[in-house]
Amino acid sequence: MPSIDNPTEKTLAALAINDPLAIEDLFAMEKSRFDKQLAAKNPDEVNYTLMKNAWLGRKAGVLTLITENWLKSASPTLKPIVGQSLNQLKHHIEGSLEIFRIAAEKTSEEIASARERVDLSLPGVIRTIGSHHLIRQVFQEIEDIFFSIGFSVVEGPEIETPYYNFEALNIPEFHPVRDDMDTFYIDLPKGAPTPLLLRTHTSPMQIRTMEKRQPPVRVIVPGKIYRRDNPDATHSFMFHQVEGLAVDTDITFCDFTGTIEYFVKQFFGPGVKTRLRPSYFPFTEPSVEFDGSCIFCGGSGTAAGGGTCSKCKGAGWIELFGAGMVDPAVYGFVNYDAKKVSGFAFGIGIDRLAMLKYGIDDIQVFFQNDVRFLRQFP
Ligand code: DAH
């Protein structure tokens, strides 16, 4: 900005300058003013344009002012000196600004390339890797155990018909065991061919498998199941089972108990004993409940510090799951000849087994997705 005191806004006469030496001084002052201004600025494009306009700008640049105010009105004797000095100053300014412009270009390139540069010596970004949910891990443990003795995996629909969930498993409508398996029914349009429900167990896959395959059948069925249960420490409206089914022409009760015992020892460790108690399921006959010796007190019923073991309540045994020899009535639903085939089935509650094995006392933690819980099972 030209100021009031700016000599370039006045004529030489007004400045009372009339000898060559004084003119040279005047130009030297302008030159050093320019040099100082330029030195104080960072070399970048904006500063370059500012300086160029201020000094070389056609309308109000310093050199234009000097031409107008000093040169044009200079006396004939001084004019050549003013003209020559003006040329030198112009030359100096143009040269310096060009150097400044090149420096500005270089720094902007450096900034851009620094921004793009990849520093391979920097530590990498550590991304946390997820892991399988404990329930899935337990599924896999169980699958591996049964794979090792010749079973394979089949999976089936979570939305089932009452026929597969109940009738074909020898549970007719109005049979009292349906009370334990109250479930969710799907709203269907009027006239739908069959009601649909969320399966209450993985057992319907016994039927679906036998409909498709002829014996020998050896399958396990991991999956989600649903019941109209209110959530508490041991109940959830959705949980998990692994169903098992083995049918052939010569399967005995010994094969059945031997298989279950093998599984229990593989899963809980060789020290665990098994026992069975009579039970009832409509689709097995005879039916049993398998118990394992309590893994917390070693089957003694006494806690480590004395007193009753809280896990088995002093019994020394913990109920594990239901099982049995396939009821011949079931074969009737799948066109197997009940006189020729025999087999066994079991239904393992995965959440319950996982809770026992890993000492978890609330089933709800499986479904709350709290990473503080999940991280304990990497
Ligand atoms: N489906 C039964 C339930 O959910 C469990 C069960 C018991 C399955 C005995 C079986 C079995 O295959 O033989 O309560």
mmCIF file of C-alpha atoms and ligand atoms in Angstrom:
data_model
loop_
_atom_site.group_PDB
_atom_site.id
_atom_site.type_symbol
_atom_site.label_atom_id
_atom_site.label_comp_id
_atom_site.label_asym_id
_atom_site.label_seq_id
_atom_site.Cartn_x
_atom_site.Cartn_y
_atom_site.Cartn_z
ATOM 1 C CA MET A 1 0.000 0.000 0.000
ATOM 2 C CA PRO A 2 1.487 3.336 -0.957
ATOM 3 C CA SER A 3 1.633 5.557 2.070
ATOM 4 C CA ILE A 4 1.538 9.342 2.352
ATOM 5 C CA ASP A 5 5.285 9.332 2.921
ATOM 6 C CA ASN A 6 5.954 7.094 0.015
ATOM 7 C CA PRO A 7 8.483 9.020 -2.106
ATOM 8 C CA THR A 8 7.342 7.249 -5.259
ATOM 9 C CA GLU A 9 4.063 9.108 -5.062
ATOM 10 C CA LYS A 10 5.788 12.472 -5.341
ATOM 11 C CA THR A 11 7.700 14.049 -8.169
ATOM 12 C CA LEU A 12 11.436 14.653 -7.876
ATOM 13 C CA ALA A 13 10.743 18.349 -7.752
ATOM 14 C CA ALA A 14 8.396 17.856 -4.853
ATOM 15 C CA LEU A 15 11.063 15.780 -3.159
ATOM 16 C CA ALA A 16 13.531 18.566 -3.897
ATOM 17 C CA ILE A 17 15.943 16.198 -5.540
ATOM 18 C CA ASN A 18 18.022 17.545 -8.322
ATOM 19 C CA ASP A 19 21.384 15.836 -8.459
ATOM 20 C CA PRO A 20 22.385 12.405 -9.765
ATOM 21 C CA LEU A 21 23.767 11.123 -6.470
ATOM 22 C CA ALA A 22 20.551 11.815 -4.629
ATOM 23 C CA ILE A 23 18.678 9.974 -7.385
ATOM 24 C CA GLU A 24 20.897 6.943 -7.002
ATOM 25 C CA ASP A 25 20.257 7.006 -3.245
ATOM 26 C CA LEU A 26 16.555 7.172 -3.882
ATOM 27 C CA PHE A 27 16.665 4.072 -6.092
ATOM 28 C CA ALA A 28 18.921 2.270 -3.620
ATOM 29 C CA MET A 29 16.279 2.870 -0.942
ATOM 30 C CA GLU A 30 13.564 1.371 -3.138
ATOM 31 C CA LYS A 31 15.767 -1.576 -3.977
ATOM 32 C CA SER A 32 16.460 -2.377 -0.346
ATOM 33 C CA ARG A 33 12.782 -1.871 0.512
ATOM 34 C CA PHE A 34 11.952 -4.480 -2.132
ATOM 35 C CA ASP A 35 14.686 -6.870 -0.935
ATOM 36 C CA LYS A 36 13.486 -6.669 2.664
ATOM 37 C CA GLN A 37 9.883 -7.282 1.706
ATOM 38 C CA LEU A 38 10.763 -10.272 -0.409
ATOM 39 C CA ALA A 39 13.078 -11.783 2.189
ATOM 40 C CA ALA A 40 10.310 -11.630 4.768
ATOM 41 C CA LYS A 41 7.978 -13.774 2.686
ATOM 42 C CA ASN A 42 7.709 -17.524 2.421
ATOM 43 C CA PRO A 43 8.184 -18.645 -1.132
ATOM 44 C CA ASP A 44 4.724 -19.640 -2.232
ATOM 45 C CA GLU A 45 2.369 -18.797 -5.057
ATOM 46 C CA VAL A 46 0.252 -16.305 -3.105
ATOM 47 C CA ASN A 47 3.262 -14.298 -1.958
ATOM 48 C CA TYR A 48 4.703 -14.326 -5.437
ATOM 49 C CA THR A 49 1.524 -12.791 -6.882
ATOM 50 C CA LEU A 50 1.321 -10.238 -4.077
ATOM 51 C CA MET A 51 4.902 -9.088 -4.623
ATOM 52 C CA LYS A 52 4.534 -9.019 -8.385
ATOM 53 C CA ASN A 53 1.426 -6.868 -8.208
ATOM 54 C CA ALA A 54 2.901 -4.547 -5.624
ATOM 55 C CA TRP A 55 6.089 -3.874 -7.604
ATOM 56 C CA LEU A 56 5.392 -4.612 -11.230
ATOM 57 C CA GLY A 57 1.606 -4.091 -11.345
ATOM 58 C CA ARG A 58 0.628 -1.941 -14.316
ATOM 59 C CA LYS A 59 -1.786 0.334 -12.530
ATOM 60 C CA ALA A 60 -0.368 0.939 -9.098
ATOM 61 C CA GLY A 61 2.888 -1.013 -8.977
ATOM 62 C CA VAL A 62 5.912 0.801 -7.535
ATOM 63 C CA LEU A 63 7.675 0.838 -10.909
ATOM 64 C CA THR A 64 4.643 2.401 -12.570
ATOM 65 C CA LEU A 65 4.588 5.087 -9.887
ATOM 66 C CA ILE A 66 8.280 5.774 -10.392
ATOM 67 C CA THR A 67 7.746 6.057 -14.138
ATOM 68 C CA GLU A 68 4.831 8.413 -13.691
ATOM 69 C CA ASN A 69 6.167 10.535 -10.850
ATOM 70 C CA TRP A 70 9.941 10.534 -11.227
ATOM 71 C CA LEU A 71 10.735 9.792 -14.845
ATOM 72 C CA LYS A 72 8.096 11.657 -16.791
ATOM 73 C CA SER A 73 8.543 14.929 -14.959
ATOM 74 C CA ALA A 74 12.339 14.730 -14.627
ATOM 75 C CA SER A 75 14.384 17.555 -16.051
ATOM 76 C CA PRO A 76 16.181 16.702 -19.316
ATOM 77 C CA THR A 77 19.530 16.439 -17.517
ATOM 78 C CA LEU A 78 18.257 14.020 -14.879
ATOM 79 C CA LYS A 79 15.999 11.987 -17.141
ATOM 80 C CA PRO A 80 18.722 9.629 -18.489
ATOM 81 C CA ILE A 81 19.924 8.853 -14.968
ATOM 82 C CA VAL A 82 16.401 8.228 -13.697
ATOM 83 C CA GLY A 83 15.695 6.075 -16.763
ATOM 84 C CA GLN A 84 18.853 4.033 -16.318
ATOM 85 C CA SER A 85 18.333 3.513 -12.565
ATOM 86 C CA LEU A 86 14.709 2.582 -13.193
ATOM 87 C CA ASN A 87 15.809 -0.053 -15.710
ATOM 88 C CA GLN A 88 18.331 -1.478 -13.252
ATOM 89 C CA LEU A 89 15.736 -1.632 -10.501
ATOM 90 C CA LYS A 90 13.246 -3.284 -12.836
ATOM 91 C CA HIS A 91 15.852 -5.792 -13.869
ATOM 92 C CA HIS A 92 16.691 -6.555 -10.240
ATOM 93 C CA ILE A 93 13.038 -6.950 -9.261
ATOM 94 C CA GLU A 94 12.198 -9.198 -12.201
ATOM 95 C CA GLY A 95 15.252 -11.372 -11.586
ATOM 96 C CA SER A 96 14.562 -11.707 -7.848
ATOM 97 C CA LEU A 97 10.884 -12.465 -8.400
ATOM 98 C CA GLU A 98 11.759 -15.185 -10.894
ATOM 99 C CA ILE A 99 14.045 -16.853 -8.351
ATOM 100 C CA PHE A 100 11.260 -16.491 -5.765
ATOM 101 C CA ARG A 101 8.735 -18.063 -8.171
ATOM 102 C CA ILE A 102 10.989 -21.070 -8.828
ATOM 103 C CA ALA A 103 11.470 -21.564 -5.084
ATOM 104 C CA ALA A 104 7.689 -21.361 -4.569
ATOM 105 C CA GLU A 105 7.115 -24.011 -7.206
ATOM 106 C CA LYS A 106 9.697 -26.277 -5.633
ATOM 107 C CA THR A 107 8.248 -26.033 -2.129
ATOM 108 C CA SER A 108 4.732 -26.777 -3.336
ATOM 109 C CA GLU A 109 6.048 -29.877 -5.096
ATOM 110 C CA GLU A 110 7.914 -30.916 -1.970
ATOM 111 C CA ILE A 111 4.810 -30.492 0.157
ATOM 112 C CA ALA A 112 2.757 -32.557 -2.286
ATOM 113 C CA SER A 113 5.313 -35.347 -2.484
ATOM 114 C CA ALA A 114 5.806 -35.378 1.294
ATOM 115 C CA ARG A 115 2.055 -35.811 1.616
ATOM 116 C CA GLU A 116 2.140 -38.781 -0.726
ATOM 117 C CA ARG A 117 5.255 -40.399 0.593
ATOM 118 C CA VAL A 118 4.838 -43.796 2.259
ATOM 119 C CA ASP A 119 7.175 -44.257 5.172
ATOM 120 C CA LEU A 120 7.795 -47.969 5.336
ATOM 121 C CA SER A 121 9.615 -47.662 8.637
ATOM 122 C CA LEU A 122 6.458 -46.508 10.441
ATOM 123 C CA PRO A 123 4.689 -49.161 12.526
ATOM 124 C CA GLY A 124 1.653 -50.622 10.731
ATOM 125 C CA VAL A 125 -1.952 -50.093 11.699
ATOM 126 C CA ILE A 126 -2.897 -52.993 13.931
ATOM 127 C CA ARG A 127 -6.366 -54.183 13.027
ATOM 128 C CA THR A 128 -8.073 -56.311 15.619
ATOM 129 C CA ILE A 129 -9.006 -59.689 14.243
ATOM 130 C CA GLY A 130 -12.267 -61.186 15.395
ATOM 131 C CA SER A 131 -12.650 -64.738 16.611
ATOM 132 C CA HIS A 132 -15.374 -67.341 16.677
ATOM 133 C CA HIS A 133 -18.081 -66.955 19.287
ATOM 134 C CA LEU A 134 -17.763 -69.490 22.081
ATOM 135 C CA ILE A 135 -20.951 -71.240 20.938
ATOM 136 C CA ARG A 136 -19.481 -71.680 17.461
ATOM 137 C CA GLN A 137 -16.225 -72.951 18.976
ATOM 138 C CA VAL A 138 -18.150 -75.541 20.990
ATOM 139 C CA PHE A 139 -20.079 -76.582 17.875
ATOM 140 C CA GLN A 140 -16.751 -77.175 16.171
ATOM 141 C CA GLU A 141 -15.342 -79.166 19.099
ATOM 142 C CA ILE A 142 -18.407 -81.397 19.046
ATOM 143 C CA GLU A 143 -18.382 -81.758 15.271
ATOM 144 C CA ASP A 144 -14.699 -82.777 15.343
ATOM 145 C CA ILE A 145 -15.398 -85.470 17.938
ATOM 146 C CA PHE A 146 -18.227 -86.971 15.889
ATOM 147 C CA PHE A 147 -16.328 -86.645 12.600
ATOM 148 C CA SER A 148 -13.632 -88.823 14.151
ATOM 149 C CA ILE A 149 -16.122 -91.704 14.531
ATOM 150 C CA GLY A 150 -17.748 -91.463 11.126
ATOM 151 C CA PHE A 151 -20.610 -88.998 11.562
ATOM 152 C CA SER A 152 -21.250 -86.207 9.070
ATOM 153 C CA VAL A 153 -23.014 -82.856 9.460
ATOM 154 C CA VAL A 154 -26.417 -81.955 8.052
ATOM 155 C CA GLU A 155 -28.301 -78.723 8.626
ATOM 156 C CA GLY A 156 -31.960 -77.871 8.265
ATOM 157 C CA PRO A 157 -34.551 -75.098 8.383
ATOM 158 C CA GLU A 158 -35.222 -73.059 11.512
ATOM 159 C CA ILE A 159 -38.746 -72.424 10.253
ATOM 160 C CA GLU A 160 -40.512 -75.768 10.347
ATOM 161 C CA THR A 161 -43.926 -77.306 9.869
ATOM 162 C CA PRO A 162 -45.689 -78.889 12.852
ATOM 163 C CA TYR A 163 -45.441 -82.170 10.951
ATOM 164 C CA TYR A 164 -41.636 -82.285 11.122
ATOM 165 C CA ASN A 165 -41.331 -80.597 14.497
ATOM 166 C CA PHE A 166 -43.964 -82.786 16.185
ATOM 167 C CA GLU A 167 -46.120 -85.316 14.336
ATOM 168 C CA ALA A 168 -43.425 -87.256 12.506
ATOM 169 C CA LEU A 169 -41.506 -87.415 15.774
ATOM 170 C CA ASN A 170 -44.411 -89.285 17.269
ATOM 171 C CA ILE A 171 -45.792 -86.219 19.061
ATOM 172 C CA PRO A 172 -49.437 -85.981 17.985
ATOM 173 C CA GLU A 173 -51.458 -82.810 18.423
ATOM 174 C CA PHE A 174 -52.659 -82.442 22.033
ATOM 175 C CA HIS A 175 -49.840 -84.678 23.315
ATOM 176 C CA PRO A 176 -48.779 -83.271 26.694
ATOM 177 C CA VAL A 177 -45.051 -83.004 25.798
ATOM 178 C CA ARG A 178 -45.987 -80.183 23.432
ATOM 179 C CA ASP A 179 -46.477 -78.073 26.556
ATOM 180 C CA ASP A 180 -42.691 -78.060 27.111
ATOM 181 C CA MET A 181 -42.128 -76.946 23.563
ATOM 182 C CA ASP A 182 -44.321 -73.902 23.302
ATOM 183 C CA THR A 183 -42.940 -71.882 20.428
ATOM 184 C CA PHE A 184 -43.426 -69.002 17.998
ATOM 185 C CA TYR A 185 -45.800 -69.438 15.069
ATOM 186 C CA ILE A 186 -45.454 -67.419 11.893
ATOM 187 C CA ASP A 187 -48.399 -65.228 10.826
ATOM 188 C CA LEU A 188 -49.473 -66.626 7.489
ATOM 189 C CA PRO A 189 -52.128 -65.535 5.028
ATOM 190 C CA LYS A 190 -55.478 -67.316 5.368
ATOM 191 C CA GLY A 191 -55.570 -70.567 3.433
ATOM 192 C CA ALA A 192 -51.831 -71.296 3.797
ATOM 193 C CA PRO A 193 -51.314 -75.052 3.327
ATOM 194 C CA THR A 194 -49.694 -75.594 6.744
ATOM 195 C CA PRO A 195 -48.915 -73.528 9.817
ATOM 196 C CA LEU A 196 -45.232 -72.634 10.241
ATOM 197 C CA LEU A 197 -43.311 -72.390 13.496
ATOM 198 C CA LEU A 198 -39.782 -71.793 14.742
ATOM 199 C CA ARG A 199 -38.408 -75.262 15.455
ATOM 200 C CA THR A 200 -38.228 -76.161 19.124
ATOM 201 C CA HIS A 201 -35.428 -78.682 18.659
ATOM 202 C CA THR A 202 -33.093 -80.014 15.989
ATOM 203 C CA SER A 203 -34.912 -83.382 16.020
ATOM 204 C CA PRO A 204 -37.018 -82.594 12.884
ATOM 205 C CA MET A 205 -33.800 -83.161 10.937
ATOM 206 C CA GLN A 206 -33.951 -86.837 11.986
ATOM 207 C CA ILE A 207 -37.069 -87.101 9.849
ATOM 208 C CA ARG A 208 -35.810 -84.965 6.960
ATOM 209 C CA THR A 209 -32.573 -86.979 6.841
ATOM 210 C CA MET A 210 -34.250 -90.397 6.924
ATOM 211 C CA GLU A 211 -36.721 -89.288 4.230
ATOM 212 C CA LYS A 212 -33.792 -88.600 1.931
ATOM 213 C CA ARG A 213 -31.329 -91.340 2.838
ATOM 214 C CA GLN A 214 -31.394 -95.073 3.348
ATOM 215 C CA PRO A 215 -29.483 -96.663 6.232
ATOM 216 C CA PRO A 216 -26.729 -96.587 7.272
ATOM 217 C CA VAL A 217 -27.304 -93.056 8.540
ATOM 218 C CA ARG A 218 -24.836 -91.357 10.873
ATOM 219 C CA VAL A 219 -25.400 -87.621 11.145
ATOM 220 C CA ILE A 220 -25.205 -84.757 13.575
ATOM 221 C CA VAL A 221 -27.264 -81.583 13.219
ATOM 222 C CA PRO A 222 -25.923 -78.376 14.758
ATOM 223 C CA GLY A 223 -28.336 -75.452 14.831
ATOM 224 C CA LYS A 224 -30.454 -72.779 16.473
ATOM 225 C CA ILE A 225 -33.751 -73.582 18.140
ATOM 226 C CA TYR A 226 -36.554 -71.511 19.695
ATOM 227 C CA ARG A 227 -38.953 -71.753 22.626
ATOM 228 C CA ARG A 228 -41.391 -69.404 24.253
ATOM 229 C CA ASP A 229 -39.228 -69.096 27.378
ATOM 230 C CA ASN A 230 -38.670 -65.992 29.445
ATOM 231 C CA PRO A 231 -34.989 -65.087 29.646
ATOM 232 C CA ASP A 232 -33.164 -65.854 32.894
ATOM 233 C CA ALA A 233 -29.784 -67.329 33.827
ATOM 234 C CA THR A 234 -30.636 -70.717 32.284
ATOM 235 C CA HIS A 235 -33.393 -69.892 29.761
ATOM 236 C CA SER A 236 -33.437 -68.073 26.465
ATOM 237 C CA PHE A 237 -36.023 -67.915 23.671
ATOM 238 C CA MET A 238 -33.272 -68.944 21.262
ATOM 239 C CA PHE A 239 -30.528 -71.433 21.985
ATOM 240 C CA HIS A 240 -28.517 -74.191 20.312
ATOM 241 C CA GLN A 241 -28.514 -77.950 19.960
ATOM 242 C CA VAL A 242 -26.591 -80.675 18.234
ATOM 243 C CA GLU A 243 -28.861 -83.530 17.277
ATOM 244 C CA GLY A 244 -27.381 -86.939 16.595
ATOM 245 C CA LEU A 245 -28.832 -89.898 14.724
ATOM 246 C CA ALA A 246 -27.357 -93.286 13.875
ATOM 247 C CA VAL A 247 -29.515 -95.903 12.141
ATOM 248 C CA ASP A 248 -28.383 -99.157 10.619
ATOM 249 C CA THR A 249 -29.392 -102.815 10.503
ATOM 250 C CA ASP A 250 -27.411 -103.867 13.570
ATOM 251 C CA ILE A 251 -27.146 -100.992 16.026
ATOM 252 C CA THR A 252 -27.432 -102.039 19.649
ATOM 253 C CA PHE A 253 -27.871 -100.305 22.972
ATOM 254 C CA CYS A 254 -24.140 -100.970 23.555
ATOM 255 C CA ASP A 255 -23.225 -99.015 20.419
ATOM 256 C CA PHE A 256 -25.413 -96.244 21.753
ATOM 257 C CA THR A 257 -23.909 -95.953 25.239
ATOM 258 C CA GLY A 258 -20.374 -96.534 23.923
ATOM 259 C CA THR A 259 -20.755 -93.655 21.454
ATOM 260 C CA ILE A 260 -22.130 -91.291 24.074
ATOM 261 C CA GLU A 261 -19.427 -92.213 26.565
ATOM 262 C CA TYR A 262 -16.741 -91.644 23.941
ATOM 263 C CA PHE A 263 -18.177 -88.228 23.200
ATOM 264 C CA VAL A 264 -18.450 -87.183 26.858
ATOM 265 C CA LYS A 265 -14.874 -88.245 27.623
ATOM 266 C CA GLN A 266 -13.535 -86.482 24.547
ATOM 267 C CA PHE A 267 -15.416 -83.319 25.394
ATOM 268 C CA PHE A 268 -14.958 -83.079 29.169
ATOM 269 C CA GLY A 269 -11.796 -85.156 29.600
ATOM 270 C CA PRO A 270 -11.006 -88.840 30.209
ATOM 271 C CA GLY A 271 -11.630 -88.619 33.965
ATOM 272 C CA VAL A 272 -15.358 -87.926 33.578
ATOM 273 C CA LYS A 273 -17.683 -90.845 34.191
ATOM 274 C CA THR A 274 -21.116 -91.230 32.608
ATOM 275 C CA ARG A 275 -24.334 -92.793 33.757
ATOM 276 C CA LEU A 276 -27.809 -92.967 32.329
ATOM 277 C CA ARG A 277 -31.215 -92.683 33.899
ATOM 278 C CA PRO A 278 -34.548 -93.742 32.420
ATOM 279 C CA SER A 279 -36.437 -90.868 30.893
ATOM 280 C CA TYR A 280 -39.155 -90.190 28.373
ATOM 281 C CA PHE A 281 -39.178 -88.785 24.847
ATOM 282 C CA PRO A 282 -41.942 -89.673 22.392
ATOM 283 C CA PHE A 283 -39.463 -90.412 19.589
ATOM 284 C CA THR A 284 -37.127 -92.763 21.520
ATOM 285 C CA GLU A 285 -37.783 -96.030 23.300
ATOM 286 C CA PRO A 286 -36.183 -96.618 25.689
ATOM 287 C CA SER A 287 -35.280 -93.001 26.495
ATOM 288 C CA VAL A 288 -32.523 -91.889 28.817
ATOM 289 C CA GLU A 289 -30.930 -88.826 30.365
ATOM 290 C CA PHE A 290 -27.155 -88.938 30.311
ATOM 291 C CA ASP A 291 -25.339 -87.565 33.332
ATOM 292 C CA GLY A 292 -21.647 -86.849 33.670
ATOM 293 C CA SER A 293 -19.731 -86.977 36.939
ATOM 294 C CA CYS A 294 -19.483 -83.393 38.189
ATOM 295 C CA ILE A 295 -16.426 -81.753 36.621
ATOM 296 C CA PHE A 296 -16.255 -79.192 39.429
ATOM 297 C CA CYS A 297 -15.980 -81.536 42.437
ATOM 298 C CA GLY A 298 -14.686 -84.588 40.566
ATOM 299 C CA GLY A 299 -17.918 -86.413 41.354
ATOM 300 C CA SER A 300 -17.450 -86.300 45.130
ATOM 301 C CA GLY A 301 -20.297 -83.847 45.749
ATOM 302 C CA THR A 302 -18.006 -81.898 48.083
ATOM 303 C CA ALA A 303 -16.592 -78.487 47.173
ATOM 304 C CA ALA A 304 -12.806 -77.926 47.221
ATOM 305 C CA GLY A 305 -12.932 -75.923 50.452
ATOM 306 C CA GLY A 306 -15.351 -78.352 52.111
ATOM 307 C CA GLY A 307 -19.145 -78.104 52.051
ATOM 308 C CA THR A 308 -21.540 -79.119 49.329
ATOM 309 C CA CYS A 309 -20.522 -78.590 45.678
ATOM 310 C CA SER A 310 -22.779 -75.809 44.434
ATOM 311 C CA LYS A 311 -22.719 -77.001 40.820
ATOM 312 C CA CYS A 312 -24.081 -80.531 41.341
ATOM 313 C CA LYS A 313 -25.736 -79.664 44.660
ATOM 314 C CA GLY A 314 -23.864 -82.514 46.313
ATOM 315 C CA ALA A 315 -25.123 -85.157 43.886
ATOM 316 C CA GLY A 316 -21.729 -85.691 42.234
ATOM 317 C CA TRP A 317 -23.547 -85.898 38.881
ATOM 318 C CA ILE A 318 -24.657 -83.283 36.371
ATOM 319 C CA GLU A 319 -27.424 -83.837 33.847
ATOM 320 C CA LEU A 320 -25.959 -83.524 30.355
ATOM 321 C CA PHE A 321 -28.563 -84.355 27.692
ATOM 322 C CA GLY A 322 -31.393 -86.591 26.521
ATOM 323 C CA ALA A 323 -31.067 -89.561 24.212
ATOM 324 C CA GLY A 324 -32.451 -92.981 23.420
ATOM 325 C CA MET A 325 -33.021 -95.753 20.914
ATOM 326 C CA VAL A 326 -35.139 -94.511 18.002
ATOM 327 C CA ASP A 327 -38.797 -95.404 18.624
ATOM 328 C CA PRO A 328 -39.986 -97.854 15.928
ATOM 329 C CA ALA A 329 -43.044 -95.616 15.434
ATOM 330 C CA VAL A 330 -40.723 -92.950 13.963
ATOM 331 C CA TYR A 331 -39.520 -95.340 11.254
ATOM 332 C CA GLY A 332 -43.143 -95.589 10.136
ATOM 333 C CA PHE A 333 -43.100 -91.901 9.198
ATOM 334 C CA VAL A 334 -40.060 -92.275 6.933
ATOM 335 C CA ASN A 335 -40.836 -95.634 5.328
ATOM 336 C CA TYR A 336 -38.009 -97.499 7.041
ATOM 337 C CA ASP A 337 -38.740 -101.114 7.906
ATOM 338 C CA ALA A 338 -38.842 -101.080 11.705
ATOM 339 C CA LYS A 339 -38.224 -104.824 11.742
ATOM 340 C CA LYS A 340 -34.937 -104.479 9.902
ATOM 341 C CA VAL A 341 -33.378 -101.282 11.259
ATOM 342 C CA SER A 342 -32.419 -99.989 14.671
ATOM 343 C CA GLY A 343 -30.633 -96.899 15.873
ATOM 344 C CA PHE A 344 -30.123 -94.245 18.488
ATOM 345 C CA ALA A 345 -30.570 -90.518 18.753
ATOM 346 C CA PHE A 346 -29.461 -87.763 21.098
ATOM 347 C CA GLY A 347 -30.042 -84.053 21.529
ATOM 348 C CA ILE A 348 -27.252 -82.040 23.139
ATOM 349 C CA GLY A 349 -27.950 -78.530 24.472
ATOM 350 C CA ILE A 350 -24.862 -76.605 23.374
ATOM 351 C CA ASP A 351 -25.310 -73.537 25.543
ATOM 352 C CA ARG A 352 -25.653 -75.718 28.610
ATOM 353 C CA LEU A 353 -22.570 -77.776 27.750
ATOM 354 C CA ALA A 354 -20.533 -74.646 27.041
ATOM 355 C CA MET A 355 -21.617 -73.144 30.368
ATOM 356 C CA LEU A 356 -20.559 -76.293 32.217
ATOM 357 C CA LYS A 357 -17.230 -76.695 30.460
ATOM 358 C CA TYR A 358 -16.208 -73.030 30.647
ATOM 359 C CA GLY A 359 -17.725 -72.187 34.044
ATOM 360 C CA ILE A 360 -20.295 -69.661 32.772
ATOM 361 C CA ASP A 361 -23.243 -69.143 35.078
ATOM 362 C CA ASP A 362 -25.569 -67.026 32.942
ATOM 363 C CA ILE A 363 -26.738 -68.073 29.462
ATOM 364 C CA GLN A 364 -27.587 -64.446 28.636
ATOM 365 C CA VAL A 365 -23.906 -63.492 28.247
ATOM 366 C CA PHE A 366 -23.791 -65.544 25.048
ATOM 367 C CA PHE A 367 -26.245 -63.192 23.402
ATOM 368 C CA GLN A 368 -25.265 -59.796 24.822
ATOM 369 C CA ASN A 369 -22.181 -59.426 22.610
ATOM 370 C CA ASP A 370 -20.149 -57.770 25.339
ATOM 371 C CA VAL A 371 -16.561 -57.891 24.058
ATOM 372 C CA ARG A 372 -15.251 -58.179 27.614
ATOM 373 C CA PHE A 373 -16.898 -61.611 27.680
ATOM 374 C CA LEU A 374 -16.156 -62.583 24.078
ATOM 375 C CA ARG A 375 -12.432 -61.712 24.382
ATOM 376 C CA GLN A 376 -12.030 -64.332 27.074
ATOM 377 C CA PHE A 377 -12.506 -66.993 24.403
ATOM 378 C CA PRO A 378 -10.178 -65.945 21.569
HETATM 379 N N1 DAH B 1 -35.349 -82.997 21.179
HETATM 380 C C1 DAH B 1 -35.177 -83.109 22.595
HETATM 381 C C2 DAH B 1 -35.385 -81.738 23.252
HETATM 382 O O1 DAH B 1 -35.165 -80.769 22.629
HETATM 383 C C3 DAH B 1 -33.805 -83.615 22.938
HETATM 384 C C4 DAH B 1 -33.630 -85.018 22.538
HETATM 385 C C5 DAH B 1 -33.846 -86.028 23.431
HETATM 386 C C6 DAH B 1 -33.207 -85.334 21.267
HETATM 387 C C7 DAH B 1 -33.691 -87.328 23.091
HETATM 388 C C8 DAH B 1 -33.025 -86.650 20.901
HETATM 389 C C9 DAH B 1 -33.276 -87.644 21.820
HETATM 390 O O2 DAH B 1 -32.631 -87.018 19.692
HETATM 391 O O3 DAH B 1 -33.087 -88.955 21.489
HETATM 392 O O4 DAH B 1 -35.718 -81.696 24.397
#
